[in-house]
Amino acid sequence: MGALVSLDTLLADRRLWRGQPTARPASVEPTGHAALDAALPAGGWPESALVEVLLPADGLGELRLVLPTLARHTGAGRDIALVAPPYVPNPLAWRAAGVDTARLHLVSADARDALWATEQCLRAGCLSAVLCWPQKADDRALRRLQVAAESGQALVFAFRDARAAAQPSPAALRLQLAPGQLQVLKCRGGLAPAQPVPFPLH
Amino acid sequence: MLWACLLLPHLALDTVLRRHPSPEEPLALVGGPRPRRVLSAVNEAAAARGLHRGQPVAAAEALCEGVRLVDDDPARLARARDFLAAWTYRYSSQVSTALPGAVLLEVQGSLGLFGPWPRFEAALREELQALGFRHRIALAPSAVGAAVLAAHQDGLAVTSHEALRRALASVPVARARLPGGVAPALSRMAVRTLGQVFALPRAALGKRHGVELLDHLDRLLGQAPEVLPLYQPPDVFDAKIELNYDVESSQALLFPLRRLTADLAAYLAGRDGGVARFVLRLGHEDRPDTEVVVGLLAPERQPGTLFELARGRLERVAVSAPVRTLRLVARELPPFVPAARELFEARPQQAVEWPALRERLRARLGNESVYGLDPVADHRPERSFKRRDGVAEPAPPAVCGPRPTWLLHRPVPLRDPAPRLLAGPERIETGWWDGGDVQRDYYVVETSRGQRAWAFCAPGERGPFMLHGWFA
């Protein structure tokens, strides 16, 4: 006798692929970008998970990707944190994007402590989203973040250099950013779309 | 109300003797103005050599060579009184040191815990003995009555007003703490004891000796309410643990640290307060103490949180020498306001509140490491934000052109062979009045790698560009 698995939970879990298309339930974590939502199997960000964003260079729209989500979270009265950001987040522009900067917390840490701080922020459970820029993170460190995100029910975005694309990653969603487009490298609960998602610069 | 009086007839002397290495040697306290200094108290050995109170210092030194003379210090006396009051406070919440040389405590409410009275009294005597204070104890329904009875007869305990009147009847008027001048006047009238005073007609007594005497008699008998200034525990927490051995690792300090922080938390809970900042002092054998300051942004009083924070700070300190003592001093004890939370809140089980998380991060990463940013109404990009450590304030909106989401800490040259100008110029020319003069033309630039940059150059020119932000 194996463990009994309820059919409902199995079907609700997006890890199971069914032959015929069904109406997709509305995602609880929409990205705010319609084209990206349509391309992702969950219809938005995976819940309480690690999202890895790979960038060849800064300034390609990596913040525009997450700002609608952050605006939604702070608007709902949840706190978010940036752990060791590479630049100063300009509060005027963030506010213009709808983010409540009073709920935005910055943590400055060196590369060694940044992963620790990120994990603490995630496990605490009082932050709904954490952004981090891990410099030298192996897949074990990323797995820790993934587990911490699950236990703290928080969304974590890890921004990494595009050279890390070849490394294996435990992230629930991996996106590669290029000028004007987004490539989904991996997504839990479905096949990654082969075509890049258009992501206009402005 | 039942008042116990701990009368300390030799308080000044005992305060010196209890810390003295050899109390059996002749010792005398010296008081009085400088040229005519006299002995104010002597111990037994000195009394056996013929020294007595009121003797001039020169005579005492002639009588007994090598007598130790100690200055009478009012501050020391006050400290001893405070110490005794703090010690007594654990037996009763109403403690007073208003009467000189005596500690009064209300014991009616304490008898349920420490009683009955004979056992309570034995405990008090045993502890006072151990502390090194000679004492007399009496119990009475009025505070002044207890003090008078303690001076009259050690160990007397009366619990009813009638018994108090009978017990007081045999007390000589000179010992009844009567208002000034009344006792000699009464003895000139051949009134020797309080019993005789009680027998005199009240109206005539009041007319002859004043209303103060009647008031005093009423308070003595417990017939008039008594207003005593009560002892308040101090607003400083200061506890110290002496370690019996040299401690060289911070791990071995954790156990005493846990005790200290637990004591602090109990103290804070008792006064319904929190702690905003406390200092750990690590005492060494022959070096100045190492100080570890634990600062919090919001008052806290959970023993576990306090311990974790102190531990975080302690583990980062490099201690130069073995530790002999551990002391915790907390002076800033603001009121503690518990955060209001919803009753049914769907939260992860091990959820930590943001203030607790912030303190944990600050403990490891440094005090300056967790902050927020507020916009400032200034057109210079480098001055358009400021750090926020506490609560955000509503900020003024002051945007004209496009502003990037990332700002560089300081502008750097834009290394790009062919930047494409998308928007601009937006001239920012301000700050000539405060020394931060800025004259720049800002452009939105697309680099050859497809990045959106915010760059500036000198007014009226088209390069070279300085990169100041990313439209990320």
PDB file of C-alpha atoms in Angstrom, chain A residues 56-65 67 78-79 81-82 85-95 97 101-110 112-114 116-118 120-121 123-127 133 151-153 179 201-202, chain B residues 316 346-355 357 360-361 364-365 368-376 378 381 384-388 392-399 403-409 446 449-454 470-472:
ATOM      1  CA  PRO A  56      24.236  39.928 -19.476  1.00  0.00           C
ATOM      2  CA  ALA A  57      24.475  43.543 -18.263  1.00  0.00           C
ATOM      3  CA  ASP A  58      22.798  45.962 -15.879  1.00  0.00           C
ATOM      4  CA  GLY A  59      20.071  48.274 -17.058  1.00  0.00           C
ATOM      5  CA  LEU A  60      18.232  45.873 -19.356  1.00  0.00           C
ATOM      6  CA  GLY A  61      14.940  46.183 -17.517  1.00  0.00           C
ATOM      7  CA  GLU A  62      15.599  43.778 -14.654  1.00  0.00           C
ATOM      8  CA  LEU A  63      13.827  46.067 -12.182  1.00  0.00           C
ATOM      9  CA  ARG A  64      10.957  46.778 -14.554  1.00  0.00           C
ATOM     10  CA  LEU A  65      10.428  43.025 -14.541  1.00  0.00           C
ATOM     11  CA  LEU A  67       8.539  46.436  -9.960  1.00  0.00           C
ATOM     12  CA  ARG A  78       3.697  43.628   3.059  1.00  0.00           C
ATOM     13  CA  ASP A  79       7.355  44.452   3.565  1.00  0.00           C
ATOM     14  CA  ALA A  81      13.833  43.758   1.318  1.00  0.00           C
ATOM     15  CA  LEU A  82      16.804  44.304  -0.974  1.00  0.00           C
ATOM     16  CA  PRO A  85      21.843  45.837  -4.065  1.00  0.00           C
ATOM     17  CA  PRO A  86      24.573  46.794  -6.567  1.00  0.00           C
ATOM     18  CA  TYR A  87      23.313  50.385  -6.901  1.00  0.00           C
ATOM     19  CA  VAL A  88      21.189  52.813  -4.934  1.00  0.00           C
ATOM     20  CA  PRO A  89      17.483  52.274  -5.581  1.00  0.00           C
ATOM     21  CA  ASN A  90      16.252  55.733  -6.486  1.00  0.00           C
ATOM     22  CA  PRO A  91      13.237  56.276  -4.201  1.00  0.00           C
ATOM     23  CA  LEU A  92      11.680  58.814  -6.590  1.00  0.00           C
ATOM     24  CA  ALA A  93      11.609  56.376  -9.495  1.00  0.00           C
ATOM     25  CA  TRP A  94      10.508  53.459  -7.318  1.00  0.00           C
ATOM     26  CA  ARG A  95       7.697  55.562  -5.970  1.00  0.00           C
ATOM     27  CA  ALA A  97       6.514  52.836 -10.278  1.00  0.00           C
ATOM     28  CA  THR A 101       9.233  53.019  -0.239  1.00  0.00           C
ATOM     29  CA  ALA A 102       8.287  53.048   3.449  1.00  0.00           C
ATOM     30  CA  ARG A 103       7.932  49.269   3.157  1.00  0.00           C
ATOM     31  CA  LEU A 104      11.175  48.843   1.272  1.00  0.00           C
ATOM     32  CA  HIS A 105      14.112  47.835   3.451  1.00  0.00           C
ATOM     33  CA  LEU A 106      17.730  47.762   2.404  1.00  0.00           C
ATOM     34  CA  VAL A 107      20.310  45.480   3.918  1.00  0.00           C
ATOM     35  CA  SER A 108      23.936  46.187   3.175  1.00  0.00           C
ATOM     36  CA  ALA A 109      26.217  43.206   3.571  1.00  0.00           C
ATOM     37  CA  ASP A 110      29.410  41.938   2.022  1.00  0.00           C
ATOM     38  CA  ARG A 112      29.868  36.443   2.391  1.00  0.00           C
ATOM     39  CA  ASP A 113      27.107  37.734   4.677  1.00  0.00           C
ATOM     40  CA  ALA A 114      24.644  38.539   1.907  1.00  0.00           C
ATOM     41  CA  TRP A 116      23.110  34.570   5.234  1.00  0.00           C
ATOM     42  CA  ALA A 117      21.096  37.803   5.391  1.00  0.00           C
ATOM     43  CA  THR A 118      18.918  36.717   2.478  1.00  0.00           C
ATOM     44  CA  GLN A 120      17.339  35.119   7.431  1.00  0.00           C
ATOM     45  CA  CYS A 121      15.013  37.532   5.644  1.00  0.00           C
ATOM     46  CA  ARG A 123      12.925  32.405   6.929  1.00  0.00           C
ATOM     47  CA  ALA A 124      11.601  35.204   9.116  1.00  0.00           C
ATOM     48  CA  GLY A 125       8.295  35.105   7.298  1.00  0.00           C
ATOM     49  CA  CYS A 126       7.627  38.816   7.762  1.00  0.00           C
ATOM     50  CA  LEU A 127       8.834  39.806   4.280  1.00  0.00           C
ATOM     51  CA  TRP A 133      22.392  39.661  -6.009  1.00  0.00           C
ATOM     52  CA  SER A 151       9.456  27.865   4.809  1.00  0.00           C
ATOM     53  CA  GLY A 152       8.963  31.630   5.019  1.00  0.00           C
ATOM     54  CA  GLN A 153       6.337  31.736   2.251  1.00  0.00           C
ATOM     55  CA  PRO A 179      17.567  43.584 -24.843  1.00  0.00           C
ATOM     56  CA  LEU A 201      12.365  48.195 -23.368  1.00  0.00           C
ATOM     57  CA  HIS A 202       9.874  50.962 -22.676  1.00  0.00           C
TER      58      HIS A 202
ATOM     59  CA  ARG B 316      31.847  39.373  17.124  1.00  0.00           C
ATOM     60  CA  ALA B 346      -2.247  33.258   8.687  1.00  0.00           C
ATOM     61  CA  ARG B 347       1.502  33.289   9.139  1.00  0.00           C
ATOM     62  CA  PRO B 348       4.228  30.712   8.877  1.00  0.00           C
ATOM     63  CA  GLN B 349       4.810  28.977  12.168  1.00  0.00           C
ATOM     64  CA  GLN B 350       8.287  30.234  12.943  1.00  0.00           C
ATOM     65  CA  ALA B 351       7.423  33.775  11.855  1.00  0.00           C
ATOM     66  CA  VAL B 352       9.585  36.540  13.279  1.00  0.00           C
ATOM     67  CA  GLU B 353       8.392  40.111  13.363  1.00  0.00           C
ATOM     68  CA  TRP B 354      10.260  42.626  11.218  1.00  0.00           C
ATOM     69  CA  PRO B 355      11.708  44.512  14.251  1.00  0.00           C
ATOM     70  CA  LEU B 357      14.569  40.344  12.175  1.00  0.00           C
ATOM     71  CA  ARG B 360      19.142  40.106  14.219  1.00  0.00           C
ATOM     72  CA  LEU B 361      20.577  41.480  10.979  1.00  0.00           C
ATOM     73  CA  ARG B 364      25.655  40.498  12.774  1.00  0.00           C
ATOM     74  CA  LEU B 365      26.101  42.981   9.971  1.00  0.00           C
ATOM     75  CA  GLU B 368      24.275  50.827   9.976  1.00  0.00           C
ATOM     76  CA  SER B 369      23.454  47.871   7.776  1.00  0.00           C
ATOM     77  CA  VAL B 370      19.658  47.937   7.731  1.00  0.00           C
ATOM     78  CA  TYR B 371      17.914  51.074   6.538  1.00  0.00           C
ATOM     79  CA  GLY B 372      15.394  52.523   4.182  1.00  0.00           C
ATOM     80  CA  LEU B 373      15.529  55.348   1.666  1.00  0.00           C
ATOM     81  CA  ASP B 374      13.320  58.414   1.569  1.00  0.00           C
ATOM     82  CA  PRO B 375      13.116  60.816  -1.354  1.00  0.00           C
ATOM     83  CA  VAL B 376      14.231  64.387  -0.746  1.00  0.00           C
ATOM     84  CA  ASP B 378      16.389  68.229  -4.326  1.00  0.00           C
ATOM     85  CA  PRO B 381      20.355  63.214  -8.084  1.00  0.00           C
ATOM     86  CA  SER B 384      17.564  63.260  -3.895  1.00  0.00           C
ATOM     87  CA  PHE B 385      17.397  60.565  -1.232  1.00  0.00           C
ATOM     88  CA  LYS B 386      18.331  60.142   2.388  1.00  0.00           C
ATOM     89  CA  ARG B 387      18.774  57.254   4.766  1.00  0.00           C
ATOM     90  CA  ARG B 388      15.937  56.355   7.035  1.00  0.00           C
ATOM     91  CA  ALA B 392       9.217  56.902   7.052  1.00  0.00           C
ATOM     92  CA  GLU B 393       8.009  60.445   6.743  1.00  0.00           C
ATOM     93  CA  PRO B 394       5.787  61.616   3.904  1.00  0.00           C
ATOM     94  CA  ALA B 395       8.102  62.881   1.222  1.00  0.00           C
ATOM     95  CA  PRO B 396       7.600  65.666  -1.298  1.00  0.00           C
ATOM     96  CA  PRO B 397       7.160  64.712  -4.925  1.00  0.00           C
ATOM     97  CA  ALA B 398       9.672  66.581  -7.063  1.00  0.00           C
ATOM     98  CA  VAL B 399      10.107  64.905 -10.406  1.00  0.00           C
ATOM     99  CA  ARG B 403      14.423  59.287 -13.374  1.00  0.00           C
ATOM    100  CA  PRO B 404      16.277  55.944 -13.376  1.00  0.00           C
ATOM    101  CA  THR B 405      15.441  53.196 -10.879  1.00  0.00           C
ATOM    102  CA  TRP B 406      19.106  52.544 -10.160  1.00  0.00           C
ATOM    103  CA  LEU B 407      21.428  55.360  -9.145  1.00  0.00           C
ATOM    104  CA  LEU B 408      25.171  54.872  -9.078  1.00  0.00           C
ATOM    105  CA  HIS B 409      26.862  55.705  -5.789  1.00  0.00           C
ATOM    106  CA  GLU B 446      21.024  53.558 -25.072  1.00  0.00           C
ATOM    107  CA  ARG B 449      24.617  46.475 -25.496  1.00  0.00           C
ATOM    108  CA  GLY B 450      21.030  47.629 -25.287  1.00  0.00           C
ATOM    109  CA  GLN B 451      21.170  49.086 -21.795  1.00  0.00           C
ATOM    110  CA  ARG B 452      19.205  52.170 -20.875  1.00  0.00           C
ATOM    111  CA  ALA B 453      21.487  54.581 -19.084  1.00  0.00           C
ATOM    112  CA  TRP B 454      21.101  57.967 -17.495  1.00  0.00           C
ATOM    113  CA  TRP B 470      20.313  52.736 -15.092  1.00  0.00           C
ATOM    114  CA  PHE B 471      16.737  52.573 -16.252  1.00  0.00           C
ATOM    115  CA  ALA B 472      16.627  48.992 -15.141  1.00  0.00           C
TER     116      ALA B 472
END
